[in-house]
CSV table of C-alpha atoms in Angstrom, one decimal:
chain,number,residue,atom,x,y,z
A,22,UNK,CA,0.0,0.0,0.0
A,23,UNK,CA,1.6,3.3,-1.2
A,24,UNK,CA,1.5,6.6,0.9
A,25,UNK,CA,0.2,9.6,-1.0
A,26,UNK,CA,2.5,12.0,-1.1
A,27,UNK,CA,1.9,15.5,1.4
A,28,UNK,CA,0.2,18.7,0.4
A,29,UNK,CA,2.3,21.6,-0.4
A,30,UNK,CA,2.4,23.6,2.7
A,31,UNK,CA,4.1,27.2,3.5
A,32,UNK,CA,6.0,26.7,7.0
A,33,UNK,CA,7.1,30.4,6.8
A,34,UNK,CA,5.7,33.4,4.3
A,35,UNK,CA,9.0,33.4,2.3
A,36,UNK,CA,10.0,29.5,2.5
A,37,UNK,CA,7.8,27.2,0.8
A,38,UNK,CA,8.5,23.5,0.9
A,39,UNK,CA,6.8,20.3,-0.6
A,40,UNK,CA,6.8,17.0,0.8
A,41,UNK,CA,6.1,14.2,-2.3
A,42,UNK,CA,7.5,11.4,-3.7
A,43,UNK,CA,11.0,11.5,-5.7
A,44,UNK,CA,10.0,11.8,-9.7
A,45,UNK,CA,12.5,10.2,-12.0
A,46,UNK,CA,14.0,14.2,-13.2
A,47,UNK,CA,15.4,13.8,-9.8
A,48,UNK,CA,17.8,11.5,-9.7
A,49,UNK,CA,20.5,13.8,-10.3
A,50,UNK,CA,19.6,16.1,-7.4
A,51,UNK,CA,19.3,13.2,-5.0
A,52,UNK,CA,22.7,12.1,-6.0
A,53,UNK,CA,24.2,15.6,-5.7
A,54,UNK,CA,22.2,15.6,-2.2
A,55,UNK,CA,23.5,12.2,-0.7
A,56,UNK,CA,27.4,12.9,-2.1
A,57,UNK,CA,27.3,16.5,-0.2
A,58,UNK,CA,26.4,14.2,3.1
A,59,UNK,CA,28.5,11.2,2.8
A,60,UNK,CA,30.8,11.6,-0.1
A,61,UNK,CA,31.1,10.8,-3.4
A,62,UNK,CA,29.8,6.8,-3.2
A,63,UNK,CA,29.2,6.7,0.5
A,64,UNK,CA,31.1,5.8,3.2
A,65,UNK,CA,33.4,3.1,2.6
A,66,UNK,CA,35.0,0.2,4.8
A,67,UNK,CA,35.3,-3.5,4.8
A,68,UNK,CA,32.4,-5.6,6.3
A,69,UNK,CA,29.7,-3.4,4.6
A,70,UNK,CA,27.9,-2.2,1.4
A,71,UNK,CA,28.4,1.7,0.7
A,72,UNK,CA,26.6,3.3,3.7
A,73,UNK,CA,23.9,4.1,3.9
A,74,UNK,CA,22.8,2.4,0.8
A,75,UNK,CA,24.7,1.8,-2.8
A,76,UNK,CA,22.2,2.8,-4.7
A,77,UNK,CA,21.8,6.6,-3.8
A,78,UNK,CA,25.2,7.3,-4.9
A,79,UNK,CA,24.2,6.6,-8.9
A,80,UNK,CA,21.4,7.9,-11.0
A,81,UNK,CA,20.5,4.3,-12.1
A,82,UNK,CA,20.2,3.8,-8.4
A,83,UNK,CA,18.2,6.1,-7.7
A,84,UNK,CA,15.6,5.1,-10.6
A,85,UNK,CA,15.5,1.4,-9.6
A,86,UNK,CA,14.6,2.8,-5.8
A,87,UNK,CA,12.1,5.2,-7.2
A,88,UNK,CA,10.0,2.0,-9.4
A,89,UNK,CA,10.0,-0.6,-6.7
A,90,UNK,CA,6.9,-0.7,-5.6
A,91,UNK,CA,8.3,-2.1,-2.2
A,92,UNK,CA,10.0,1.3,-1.3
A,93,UNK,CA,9.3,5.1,-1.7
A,94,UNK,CA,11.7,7.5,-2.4
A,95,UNK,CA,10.7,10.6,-0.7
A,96,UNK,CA,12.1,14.4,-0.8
A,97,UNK,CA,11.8,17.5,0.4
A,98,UNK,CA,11.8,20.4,-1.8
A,99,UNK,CA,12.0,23.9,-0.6
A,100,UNK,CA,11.5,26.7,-3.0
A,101,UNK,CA,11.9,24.6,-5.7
A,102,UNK,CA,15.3,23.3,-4.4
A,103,UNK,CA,15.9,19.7,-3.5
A,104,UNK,CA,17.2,19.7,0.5
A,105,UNK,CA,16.9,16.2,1.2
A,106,UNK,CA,16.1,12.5,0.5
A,107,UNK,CA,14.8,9.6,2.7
A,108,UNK,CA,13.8,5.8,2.1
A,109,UNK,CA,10.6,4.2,3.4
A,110,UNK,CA,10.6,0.2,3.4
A,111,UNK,CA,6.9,-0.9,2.6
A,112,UNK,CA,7.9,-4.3,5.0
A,113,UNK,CA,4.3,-6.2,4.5
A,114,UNK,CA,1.0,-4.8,4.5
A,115,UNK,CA,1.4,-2.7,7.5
A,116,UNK,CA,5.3,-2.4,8.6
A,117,UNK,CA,7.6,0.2,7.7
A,118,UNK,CA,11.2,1.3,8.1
A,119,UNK,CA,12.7,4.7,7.6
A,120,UNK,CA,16.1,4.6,6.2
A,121,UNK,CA,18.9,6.6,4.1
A,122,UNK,CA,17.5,10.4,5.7
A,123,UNK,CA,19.9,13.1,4.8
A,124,UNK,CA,20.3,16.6,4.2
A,125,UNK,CA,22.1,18.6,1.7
A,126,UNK,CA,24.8,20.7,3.1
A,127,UNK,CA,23.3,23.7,1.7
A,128,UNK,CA,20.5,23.3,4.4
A,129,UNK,CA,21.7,21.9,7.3
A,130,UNK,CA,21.2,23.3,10.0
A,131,UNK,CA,17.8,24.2,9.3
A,132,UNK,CA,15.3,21.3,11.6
A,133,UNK,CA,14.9,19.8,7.7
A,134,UNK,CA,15.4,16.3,9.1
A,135,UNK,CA,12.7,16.6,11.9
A,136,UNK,CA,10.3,18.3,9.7
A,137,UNK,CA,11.0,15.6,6.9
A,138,UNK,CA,10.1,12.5,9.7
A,139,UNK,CA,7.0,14.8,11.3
A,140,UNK,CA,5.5,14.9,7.6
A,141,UNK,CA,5.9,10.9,7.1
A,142,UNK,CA,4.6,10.3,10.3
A,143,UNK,CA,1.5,12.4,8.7
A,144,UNK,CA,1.4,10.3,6.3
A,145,UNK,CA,1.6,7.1,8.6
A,146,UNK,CA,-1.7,8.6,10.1
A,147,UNK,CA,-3.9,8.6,7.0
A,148,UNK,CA,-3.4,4.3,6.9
A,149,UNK,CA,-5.4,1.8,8.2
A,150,UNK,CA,-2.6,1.0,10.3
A,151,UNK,CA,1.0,1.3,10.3
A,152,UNK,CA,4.1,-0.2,12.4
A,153,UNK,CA,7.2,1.5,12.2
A,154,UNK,CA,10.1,-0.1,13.2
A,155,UNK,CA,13.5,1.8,12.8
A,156,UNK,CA,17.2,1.8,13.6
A,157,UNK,CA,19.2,4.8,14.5
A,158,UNK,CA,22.6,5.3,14.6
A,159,UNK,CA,23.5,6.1,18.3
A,160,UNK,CA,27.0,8.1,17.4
A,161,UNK,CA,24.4,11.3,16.6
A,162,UNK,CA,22.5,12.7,19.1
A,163,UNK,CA,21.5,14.6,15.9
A,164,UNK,CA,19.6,11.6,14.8
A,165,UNK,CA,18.0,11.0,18.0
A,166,UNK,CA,16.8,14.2,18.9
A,167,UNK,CA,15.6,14.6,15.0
A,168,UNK,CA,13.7,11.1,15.1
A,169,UNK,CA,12.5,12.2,18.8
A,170,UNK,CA,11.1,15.9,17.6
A,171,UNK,CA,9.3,14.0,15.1
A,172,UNK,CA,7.7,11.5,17.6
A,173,UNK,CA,9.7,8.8,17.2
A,174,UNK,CA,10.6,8.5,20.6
A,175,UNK,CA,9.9,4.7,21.9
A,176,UNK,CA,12.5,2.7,21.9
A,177,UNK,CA,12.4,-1.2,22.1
A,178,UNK,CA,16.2,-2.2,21.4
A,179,UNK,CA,19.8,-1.8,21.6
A,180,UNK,CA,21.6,-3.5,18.8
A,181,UNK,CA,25.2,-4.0,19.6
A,182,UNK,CA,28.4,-3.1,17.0
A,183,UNK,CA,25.9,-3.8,14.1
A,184,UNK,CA,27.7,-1.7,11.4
A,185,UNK,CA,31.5,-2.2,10.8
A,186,UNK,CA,33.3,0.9,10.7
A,187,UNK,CA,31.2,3.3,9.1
A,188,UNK,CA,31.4,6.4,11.1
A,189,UNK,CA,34.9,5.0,13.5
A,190,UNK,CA,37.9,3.9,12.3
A,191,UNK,CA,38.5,1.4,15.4
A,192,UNK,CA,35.0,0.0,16.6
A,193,UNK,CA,31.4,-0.6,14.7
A,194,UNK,CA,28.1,0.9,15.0
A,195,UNK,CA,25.1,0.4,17.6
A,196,UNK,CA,21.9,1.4,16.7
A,197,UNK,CA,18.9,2.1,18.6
A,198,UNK,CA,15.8,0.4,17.6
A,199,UNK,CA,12.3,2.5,18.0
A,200,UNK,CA,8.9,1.7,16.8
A,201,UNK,CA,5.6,3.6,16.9
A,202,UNK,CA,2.4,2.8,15.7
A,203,UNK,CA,0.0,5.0,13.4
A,204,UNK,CA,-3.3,5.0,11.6
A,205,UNK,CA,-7.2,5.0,12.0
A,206,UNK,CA,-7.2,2.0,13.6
A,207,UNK,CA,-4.7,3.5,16.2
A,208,UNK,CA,-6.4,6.4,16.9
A,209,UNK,CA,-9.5,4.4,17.8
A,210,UNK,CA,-7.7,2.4,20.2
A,211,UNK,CA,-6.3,5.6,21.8
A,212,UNK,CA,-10.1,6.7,22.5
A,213,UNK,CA,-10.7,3.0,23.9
A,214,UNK,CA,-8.0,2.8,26.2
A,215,UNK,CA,-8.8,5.5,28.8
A,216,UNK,CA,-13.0,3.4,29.8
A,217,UNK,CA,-10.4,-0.1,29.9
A,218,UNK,CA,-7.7,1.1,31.9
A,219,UNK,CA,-10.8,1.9,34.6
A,220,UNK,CA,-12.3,-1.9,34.0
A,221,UNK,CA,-15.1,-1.1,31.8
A,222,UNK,CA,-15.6,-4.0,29.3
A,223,UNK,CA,-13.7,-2.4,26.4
A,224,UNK,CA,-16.6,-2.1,23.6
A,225,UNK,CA,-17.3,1.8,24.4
A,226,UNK,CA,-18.2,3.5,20.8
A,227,UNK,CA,-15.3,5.3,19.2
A,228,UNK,CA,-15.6,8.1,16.9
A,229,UNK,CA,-12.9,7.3,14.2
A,230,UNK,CA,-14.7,6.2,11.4
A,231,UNK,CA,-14.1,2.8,10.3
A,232,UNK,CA,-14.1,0.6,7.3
A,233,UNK,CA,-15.0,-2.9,8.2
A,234,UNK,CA,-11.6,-4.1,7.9
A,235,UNK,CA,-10.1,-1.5,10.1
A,236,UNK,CA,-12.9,-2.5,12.6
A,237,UNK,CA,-12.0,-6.5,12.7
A,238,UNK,CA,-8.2,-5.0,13.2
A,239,UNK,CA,-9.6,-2.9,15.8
A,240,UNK,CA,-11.2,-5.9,17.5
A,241,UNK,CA,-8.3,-8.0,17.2
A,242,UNK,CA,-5.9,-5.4,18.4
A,243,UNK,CA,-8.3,-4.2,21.6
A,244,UNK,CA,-7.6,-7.7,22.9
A,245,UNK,CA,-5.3,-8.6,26.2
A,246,UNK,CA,-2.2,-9.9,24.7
A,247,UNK,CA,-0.5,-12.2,26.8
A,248,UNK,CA,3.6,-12.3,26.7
A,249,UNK,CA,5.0,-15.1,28.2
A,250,UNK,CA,8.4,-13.5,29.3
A,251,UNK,CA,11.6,-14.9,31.4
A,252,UNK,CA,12.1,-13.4,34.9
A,253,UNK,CA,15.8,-12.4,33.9
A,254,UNK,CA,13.6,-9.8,31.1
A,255,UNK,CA,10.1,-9.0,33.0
A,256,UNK,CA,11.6,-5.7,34.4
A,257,UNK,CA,13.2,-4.5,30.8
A,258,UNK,CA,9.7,-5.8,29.3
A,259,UNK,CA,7.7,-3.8,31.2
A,260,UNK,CA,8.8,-0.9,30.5
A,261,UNK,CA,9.2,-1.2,27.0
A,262,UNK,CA,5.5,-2.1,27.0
A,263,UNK,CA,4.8,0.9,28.9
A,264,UNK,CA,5.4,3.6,26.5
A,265,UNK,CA,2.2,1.9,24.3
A,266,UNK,CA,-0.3,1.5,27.0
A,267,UNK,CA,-2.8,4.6,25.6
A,268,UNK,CA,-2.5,2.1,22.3
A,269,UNK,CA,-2.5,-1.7,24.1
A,270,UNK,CA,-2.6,-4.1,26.7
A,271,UNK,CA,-0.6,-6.9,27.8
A,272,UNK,CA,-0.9,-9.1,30.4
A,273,UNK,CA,3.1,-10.0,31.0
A,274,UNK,CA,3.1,-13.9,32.5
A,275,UNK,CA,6.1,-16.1,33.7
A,276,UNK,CA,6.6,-19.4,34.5
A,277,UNK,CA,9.5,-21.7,36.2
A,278,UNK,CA,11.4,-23.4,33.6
A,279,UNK,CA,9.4,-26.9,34.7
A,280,UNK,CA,6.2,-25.4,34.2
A,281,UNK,CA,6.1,-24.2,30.8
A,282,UNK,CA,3.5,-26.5,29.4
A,283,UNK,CA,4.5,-28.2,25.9
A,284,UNK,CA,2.6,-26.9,22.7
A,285,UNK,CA,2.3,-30.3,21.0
A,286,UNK,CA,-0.1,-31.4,24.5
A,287,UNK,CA,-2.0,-28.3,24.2
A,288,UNK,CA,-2.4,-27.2,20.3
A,289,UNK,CA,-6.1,-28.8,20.4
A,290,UNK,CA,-7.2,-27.0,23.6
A,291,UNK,CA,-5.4,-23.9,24.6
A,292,UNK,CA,-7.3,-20.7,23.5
A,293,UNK,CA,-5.0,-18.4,25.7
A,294,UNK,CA,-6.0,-15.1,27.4
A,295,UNK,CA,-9.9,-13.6,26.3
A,296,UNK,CA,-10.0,-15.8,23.1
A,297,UNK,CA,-6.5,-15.5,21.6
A,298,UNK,CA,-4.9,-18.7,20.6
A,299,UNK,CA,-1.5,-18.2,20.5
A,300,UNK,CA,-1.4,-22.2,18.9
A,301,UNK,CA,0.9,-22.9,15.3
A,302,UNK,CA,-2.2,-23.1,13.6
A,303,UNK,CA,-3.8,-20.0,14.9
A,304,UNK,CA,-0.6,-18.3,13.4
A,305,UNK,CA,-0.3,-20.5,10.4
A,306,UNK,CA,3.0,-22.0,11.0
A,307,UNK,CA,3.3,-25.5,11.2
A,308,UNK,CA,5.2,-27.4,13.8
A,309,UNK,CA,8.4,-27.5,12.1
A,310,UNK,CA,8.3,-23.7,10.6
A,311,UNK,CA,11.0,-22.4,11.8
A,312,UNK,CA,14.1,-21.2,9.7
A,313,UNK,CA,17.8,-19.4,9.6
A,314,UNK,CA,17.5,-16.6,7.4
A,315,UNK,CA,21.6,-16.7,5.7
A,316,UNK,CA,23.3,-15.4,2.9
A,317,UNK,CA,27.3,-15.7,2.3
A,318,UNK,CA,27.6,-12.5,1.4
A,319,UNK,CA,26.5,-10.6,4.5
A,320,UNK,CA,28.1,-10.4,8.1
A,321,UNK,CA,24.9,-12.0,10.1
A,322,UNK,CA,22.2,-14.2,10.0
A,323,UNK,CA,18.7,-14.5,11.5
A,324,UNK,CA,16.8,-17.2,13.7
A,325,UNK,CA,12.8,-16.9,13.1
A,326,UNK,CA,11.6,-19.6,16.1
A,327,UNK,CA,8.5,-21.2,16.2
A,328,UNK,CA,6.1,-21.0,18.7
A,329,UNK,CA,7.0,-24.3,20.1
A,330,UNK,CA,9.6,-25.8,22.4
A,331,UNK,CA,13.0,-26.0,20.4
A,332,UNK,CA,16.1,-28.5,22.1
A,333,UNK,CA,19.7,-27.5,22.4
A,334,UNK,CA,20.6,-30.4,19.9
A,335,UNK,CA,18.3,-29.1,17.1
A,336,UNK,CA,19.4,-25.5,17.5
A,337,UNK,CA,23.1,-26.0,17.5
A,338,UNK,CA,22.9,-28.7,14.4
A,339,UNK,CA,21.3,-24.7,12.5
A,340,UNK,CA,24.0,-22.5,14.1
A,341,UNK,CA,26.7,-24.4,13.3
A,342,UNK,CA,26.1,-24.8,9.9
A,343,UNK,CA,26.9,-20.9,9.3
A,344,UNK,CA,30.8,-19.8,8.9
A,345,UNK,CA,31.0,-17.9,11.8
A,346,UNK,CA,34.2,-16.7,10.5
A,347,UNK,CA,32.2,-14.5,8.3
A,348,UNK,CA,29.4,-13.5,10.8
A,349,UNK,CA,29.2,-10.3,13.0
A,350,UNK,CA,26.1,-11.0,14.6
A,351,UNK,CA,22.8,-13.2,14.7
A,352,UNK,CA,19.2,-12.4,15.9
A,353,UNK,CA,17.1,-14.6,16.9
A,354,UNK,CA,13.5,-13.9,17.0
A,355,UNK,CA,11.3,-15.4,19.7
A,356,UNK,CA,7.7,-14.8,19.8
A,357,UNK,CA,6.2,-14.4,23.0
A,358,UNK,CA,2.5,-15.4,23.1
A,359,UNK,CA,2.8,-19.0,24.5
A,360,UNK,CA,4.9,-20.1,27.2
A,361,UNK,CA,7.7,-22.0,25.6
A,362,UNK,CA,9.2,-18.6,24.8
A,363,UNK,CA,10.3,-18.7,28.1
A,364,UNK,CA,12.4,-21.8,28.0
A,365,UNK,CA,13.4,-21.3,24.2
A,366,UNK,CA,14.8,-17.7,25.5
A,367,UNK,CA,16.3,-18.9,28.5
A,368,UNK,CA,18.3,-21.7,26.0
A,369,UNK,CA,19.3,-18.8,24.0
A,370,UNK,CA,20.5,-17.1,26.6
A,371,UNK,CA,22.3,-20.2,28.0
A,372,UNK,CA,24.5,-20.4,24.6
A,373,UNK,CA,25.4,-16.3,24.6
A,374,UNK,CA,22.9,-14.9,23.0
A,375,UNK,CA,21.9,-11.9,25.1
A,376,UNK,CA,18.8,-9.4,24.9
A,377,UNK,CA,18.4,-6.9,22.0
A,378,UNK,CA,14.9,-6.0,22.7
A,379,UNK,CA,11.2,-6.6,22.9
A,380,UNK,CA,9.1,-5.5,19.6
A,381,UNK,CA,5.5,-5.5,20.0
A,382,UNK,CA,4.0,-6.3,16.7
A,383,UNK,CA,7.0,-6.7,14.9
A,384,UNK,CA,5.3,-9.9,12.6
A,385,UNK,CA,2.3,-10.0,10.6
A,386,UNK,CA,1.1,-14.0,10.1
A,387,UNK,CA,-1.5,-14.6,7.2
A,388,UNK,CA,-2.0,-10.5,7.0
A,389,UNK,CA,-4.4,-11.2,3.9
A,390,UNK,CA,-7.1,-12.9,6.3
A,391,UNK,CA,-9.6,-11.1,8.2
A,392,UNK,CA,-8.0,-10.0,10.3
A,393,UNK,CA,-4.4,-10.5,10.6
A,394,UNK,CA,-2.2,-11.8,13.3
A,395,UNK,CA,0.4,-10.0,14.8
A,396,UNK,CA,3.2,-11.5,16.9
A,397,UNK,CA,5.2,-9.8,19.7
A,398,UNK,CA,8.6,-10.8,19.1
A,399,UNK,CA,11.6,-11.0,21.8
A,400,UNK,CA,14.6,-10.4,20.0
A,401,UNK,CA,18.1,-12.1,21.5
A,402,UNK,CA,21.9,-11.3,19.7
A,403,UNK,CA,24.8,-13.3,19.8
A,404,UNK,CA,27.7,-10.8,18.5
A,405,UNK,CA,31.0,-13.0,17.6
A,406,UNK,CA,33.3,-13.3,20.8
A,407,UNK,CA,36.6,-11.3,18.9
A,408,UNK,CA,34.3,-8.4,18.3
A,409,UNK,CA,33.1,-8.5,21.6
A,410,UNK,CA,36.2,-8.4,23.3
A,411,UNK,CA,37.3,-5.5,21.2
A,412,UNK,CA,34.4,-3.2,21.7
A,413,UNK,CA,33.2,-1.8,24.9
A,414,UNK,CA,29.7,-1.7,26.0
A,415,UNK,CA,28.1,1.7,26.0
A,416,UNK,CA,28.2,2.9,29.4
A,417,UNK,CA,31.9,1.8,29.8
A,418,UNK,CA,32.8,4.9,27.1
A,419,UNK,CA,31.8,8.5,26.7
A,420,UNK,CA,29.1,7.4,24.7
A,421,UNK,CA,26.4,8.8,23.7
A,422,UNK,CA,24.2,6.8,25.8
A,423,UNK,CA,26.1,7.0,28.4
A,424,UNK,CA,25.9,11.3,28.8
A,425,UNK,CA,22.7,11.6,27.8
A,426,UNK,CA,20.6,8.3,28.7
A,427,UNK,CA,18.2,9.4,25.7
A,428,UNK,CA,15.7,9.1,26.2
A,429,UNK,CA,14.8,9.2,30.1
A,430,UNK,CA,17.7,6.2,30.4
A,431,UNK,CA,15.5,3.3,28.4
A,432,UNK,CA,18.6,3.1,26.7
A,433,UNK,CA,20.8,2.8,29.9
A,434,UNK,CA,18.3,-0.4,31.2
A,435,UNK,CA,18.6,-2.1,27.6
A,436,UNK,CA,22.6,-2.0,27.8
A,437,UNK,CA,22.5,-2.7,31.7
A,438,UNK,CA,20.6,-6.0,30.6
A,439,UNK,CA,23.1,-7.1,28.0
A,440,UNK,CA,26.2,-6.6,29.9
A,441,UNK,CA,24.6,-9.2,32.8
A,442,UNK,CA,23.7,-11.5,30.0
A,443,UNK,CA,27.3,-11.0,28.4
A,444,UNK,CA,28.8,-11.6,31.9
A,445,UNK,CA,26.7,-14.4,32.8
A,446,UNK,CA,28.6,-17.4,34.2
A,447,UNK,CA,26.1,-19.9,32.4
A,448,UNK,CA,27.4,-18.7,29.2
A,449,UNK,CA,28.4,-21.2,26.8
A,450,UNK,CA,30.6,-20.6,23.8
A,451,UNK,CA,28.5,-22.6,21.2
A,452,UNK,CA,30.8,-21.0,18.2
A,453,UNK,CA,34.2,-22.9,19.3
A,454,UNK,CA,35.6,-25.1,16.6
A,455,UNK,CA,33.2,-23.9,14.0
A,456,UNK,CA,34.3,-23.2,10.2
């Protein structure tokens, strides 16, 4: 689903600037525009592509970004003049990613960045529903405080020395992740929040107007969600979940270890919390759908887990298959509405995998049905033990997060939770000996 481009609007009586869509006659400009930021093809290093992508450093680039229909090129022009360029990921039906924002020298300096995010959330707001989920780089507080003005301001991860040596010459990159949510469908849910939070029965009238898909995402979306989450994260998962509770409400659950029942006794008969089934086929996975997302050519790898009990043996027969050798990082995904999460995270844990963060609606299952699924997903990193010995944790450096804890010191509890994972004495090296 494509956003329609912004009306012109007048932000002062002698600046005029337009928010739209890139048109091929700018391809030039865009060039000119990303080379006056980062350099004539991007910044270069070994370990990644061009940064921040290959393709906005050539015209041809530019022109294959501008016709895939999975991504929107997006500028702002003021007075006629080009200022800057950003990338929106169309993810699925609902999820996007902002990526690739910069400004032209010639108008730094000028809130162009802020103002560029506040008019794509606007446009965020005329969907049904959107998800946002985007990384920041955390060496510019410029970033931050540009993607915070704008309202992007929740975070739900901390992703460790994920980009080699783009911006230092003797460490990688760690990137914030954020998500917010936008739409009709959220704005309704904002209106039923306030009668539930008091214990009214949650089907007060709303006045967004509502198409009758919208309405069976409202319905599935005003629904408890339970998250079954591990003791060692409840603290850092509540108060991720926090910063959405005008939006939702989840009921966070634990369990001992010997407690957590096993999916294949209960897939005929657990429903879950108020009528949501958290079972494989409510989510149309099947027992054995679960997958390492690899390719040779990239430093890192990703883990999608089912929602079943996995067992050291069958996890370490998948990890060991990848040439670690050539891998920065892995994520793997958990997600969190039944209560082998627990156990599966606590085995991730176990083999040095430590806590990136907790993304509420990060998946969409079966997103064409009436009405879609949506999974919370726990998200654990293992980061290659000779980077991690090279590479303080933020907090241990004049870091960014460090001096300014942005914002209100999330940041500070996400890193405070990886260090004790990272210095756990249970942890196992699972990568020793591998090719």
């Amino acid at each position: 689903m494509n956003l329609s481009p912004a009306k012109p609007q007048s932000s002062s009586q002698s600046c005029r600037y337009v928010f739209r869509e890139a048109h091929p006659d700018d391809a030039h400009k865009l060039v000119a525009c990303y080379e006056s930021v980062f350099g004539p093809g991007g910044i270069r290093a070994s370990g990644h592509e061009p940064y921040p992508a290959p393709e906005v450093f050539f015209e041809a680039g530019v022109l294959q970004i501008i016709n895939d229909p999975l991504r929107q090129f997006m500028v702002m022009e003021i007075d006629g003049d080009i200022s800057s360029g950003m990338i929106i990921s169309l993810n699925s039906r609902f999820h996007r990613e902002f990526g690739c924002v910069a400004v032209s020298q010639k108008f730094q300096g000028q809130g162009i960045s802020s103002l560029m995010l506040k008019e794509a959330k606007a446009l965020e707001r005329r969907q049904s529903l959107s998800i946002n989920v985007t990384e920041i780089v955390t060496h510019s507080m410029l970033s931050q405080s540009a993607h915070r003005n704008a309202g992007f301001g929740q975070i739900t991860g901390f992703g460790f020395c994920q980009y080699p040596h783009v911006f230092f010459s003797n460490h990688p990159e760690s990137c914030l992740w954020i998500t917010s949510f936008e739409g009709r469908v959220i704005e309704a849910l904002k209106q039923l929040r306030p009668s539930w939070i008091v214990g009214n029965s949650g089907t007060d009238a709303v006045d967004v107007e509502l198409t009758d898909f919208e309405q069976s995402l409202f319905e599935e979306l005003s629904k408890q969600r339970p998250a079954y989450i591990s003791s060692t994260y409840t603290n850092i998962v509540s108060k991720i979940s926090s910063q959405y509770s005008d939006i939702f409400c989840w009921k966070i659950q634990q369990a001992n270890v010997a407690d957590v029942v096993n999916l294949e006794d209960t897939r005929s008969t657990q429903t879950g919390l108020d009528g949501i089934n958290p079972s494989a086929t409510r989510l149309g996975r099947t027992s054995d759908d679960w997958q390492i997302e690899d390719c040779d050519e990239y430093p890192y790898s990703y883990l999608n887990l089912p929602q079943r009990k996995i067992n050291e043996k069958d996890i370490l027969e998948k990890l060991r298959r990848l040439d670690t050798s050539k891998k920065r990082y892995l994520q793997a995904r958990v997600p969190t509405a039944h209560p082998s999460a627990i156990e599966n995270v606590e085995l991730l844990r176990s083999l040095g995998f430590a806590f990136l963060g907790w993304i509420p609606l990060y998946r969409c299952i079966n997103d064409e049905t009436q009405p879609p699924t949506f999974e919370d997903v726990l998200i654990m990193q293992w980061i290659r033990p000779d980077i991690l010995r090279a590479n303080s944790l933020p907090g241990e450096t004049d870091s960014v997060a460090k001096l300014h804890g942005f914002p209100l010191n999330l940041t500070g509890d996400l890193i405070a939770t990886m260090r004790q994972d990272l210095f756990s004495p249970n942890r196992r090296d699972w990568s020793s000996g591998c090719a």
